[in-house]
Amino acid sequence: MKITNSDRAPFTISADAHAVLVHDEHELTRSGDKANSLLKGNLKNELKNTKFQIRKRNSFLFYTGLDSPSRIICIAIKKEDPYSVALREAAFTAVRTACSHGLTTLVLAFDSVKESETQAVAEGAWLASYQYLRYKTSKERNSGLTAVTIVTRKLQPDALRIADVNYRAVSLVKDLVNEPPDSLTPSTFAKEAEKIAQKNNLKSKTFLPNELEKMGAFAFLSVGKGSKEQGCMVHLTYEPKKKSKSHIVLVGKGITFDSGGLSLKPEKAMEHMKYDMTGAATALACVRAVAELQLPIKVTALLMATENMPGGGANRPGDVVRSMNGKTIEITNTDAEGRLALADGLTYAQTLKPDYIIDIATLTGAQVVGLGRLIGGVMGNDEGFVQEVANAGKDSGETLWPLPLFEPYREMIKSDIADIRNASGIPEAGTIQAGLFLSEFVEHPRWVHLDIAGPAWQERDSGVYGKAASGFGVRCLLKLITSKAQK
Ligand code: BES
Ligand code: ZN
Ligand code: ZN
């Protein structure tokens, strides 16, 4: 599918359908009004007849009887703040509607004004076209839509360029996460990352187990002991040609499959655990996007790639491991492996002396229960920075909700035998317990932890996220990084 931008009058562009917006059941934007007058008021009549309901966010297709526009797709949209979020969803709906009617060309006449709005329209259109077909023997796409034209008063090439980079970043995460776990293992994941690094002139190094041992990353290494494949840490850096404003390190949880280890997960809970590497895929996609955009900011991604399996060498409940920062951890539950991997990732991140550290992980089942599949959890040790990340989420339409790193709960992760334990066995505030565990490994003053266990995976086709891997987190992190690059 090709997306282009045009500054022509929308109805002079020939297409199978033209999409316009409807506010509050009947109010049209400029292009909609134009269509209505071309149709001698029939568009508004039709809206009344069909009782177009804004609340249900519906869309409908109207046959005009004219040559152009021959079909009008009306998309209900709320005047929310930020409007770009609503526009992204509207573009997504319009493209899906056009696809379901078997159309090949579509004009989006949404009258977006700001660059960020046009960018959102393009992103929504692209996101609607995503499909994972690698393992389908008939590669037929379920749509023949080939060309989408976004109409704006003035051409906005930057908006489309950024949308393209953003979409491909989301799409990279989706592809990596959707890839079956027998194919995407720690080593193939690392190879894929190295390939991307080479193509984009990123500095890269994959730390293999012997090197990680020398570094003392025994918390991380312990996770892979029950798997045929040992874990590795991929270190990728983008450095701008000009002096960078600041340095951000992204640490991603990269469990290519989380069986739970000896604390084995039950069948249903294990089913989609290939998505436990979403955090690492997100870090990788972000650093690639920043390189493609050539932003004036240094970004490092640390992919903590390993597999949590119950083989003979696996962690046992009761084992004690020493982490890279010297603290000892009692492993009370081998299924709380993400925090073991991230502990060493965070310790290593701090040796790079960055300005900001963000870890991103599908860390707790409690996050899914507490916030569901459309909200991520955000925690950290600097309130201002947590808020900045949450705001980037709001602007990009990826909702993040702050949770407190509540000190009195730290008691729960104390161990009788070691410095701390990886699981308390207390089924309360699990997401915060995990955040507090990670905080044990952070001295850096500006650290944020994102728990995206829920939103990283969609059980149903769900707005711009689609079904299965969602790519949640990419757009919000890119928004944050972009704003840091401008400061
Ligand atoms: N990868 C899981 C968390 C998860 C659960 C992600 C559901 C996505 C959906 C993590 O490694 C895990 O198993 N955490 C345990 C920790 C517990 C044993 C303290 C959990 O949340 O149940
Ligand atoms: Zn687990
Ligand atoms: Zn996990």
mmCIF file of N, CA and C in Angstrom, residues 78 203 342 394 429:
data_model
loop_
_atom_site.group_PDB
_atom_site.id
_atom_site.type_symbol
_atom_site.label_atom_id
_atom_site.label_comp_id
_atom_site.label_asym_id
_atom_site.label_seq_id
_atom_site.Cartn_x
_atom_site.Cartn_y
_atom_site.Cartn_z
ATOM 1 N N LYS A 78 -14.264 12.087 17.662
ATOM 2 C CA LYS A 78 -14.488 12.984 18.802
ATOM 3 C C LYS A 78 -13.469 14.100 18.739
ATOM 4 N N LYS A 203 26.627 1.402 16.149
ATOM 5 C CA LYS A 203 27.690 0.616 16.782
ATOM 6 C C LYS A 203 26.999 -0.563 17.444
ATOM 7 N N LEU A 342 16.704 -7.970 33.796
ATOM 8 C CA LEU A 342 16.794 -6.502 33.770
ATOM 9 C C LEU A 342 17.741 -5.966 34.833
ATOM 10 N N LYS A 394 0.446 10.053 26.280
ATOM 11 C CA LYS A 394 -0.849 10.696 25.986
ATOM 12 C C LYS A 394 -0.831 11.284 24.573
ATOM 13 N N ALA A 429 -0.163 -6.067 44.812
ATOM 14 C CA ALA A 429 0.650 -5.028 44.164
ATOM 15 C C ALA A 429 1.861 -5.618 43.430
#
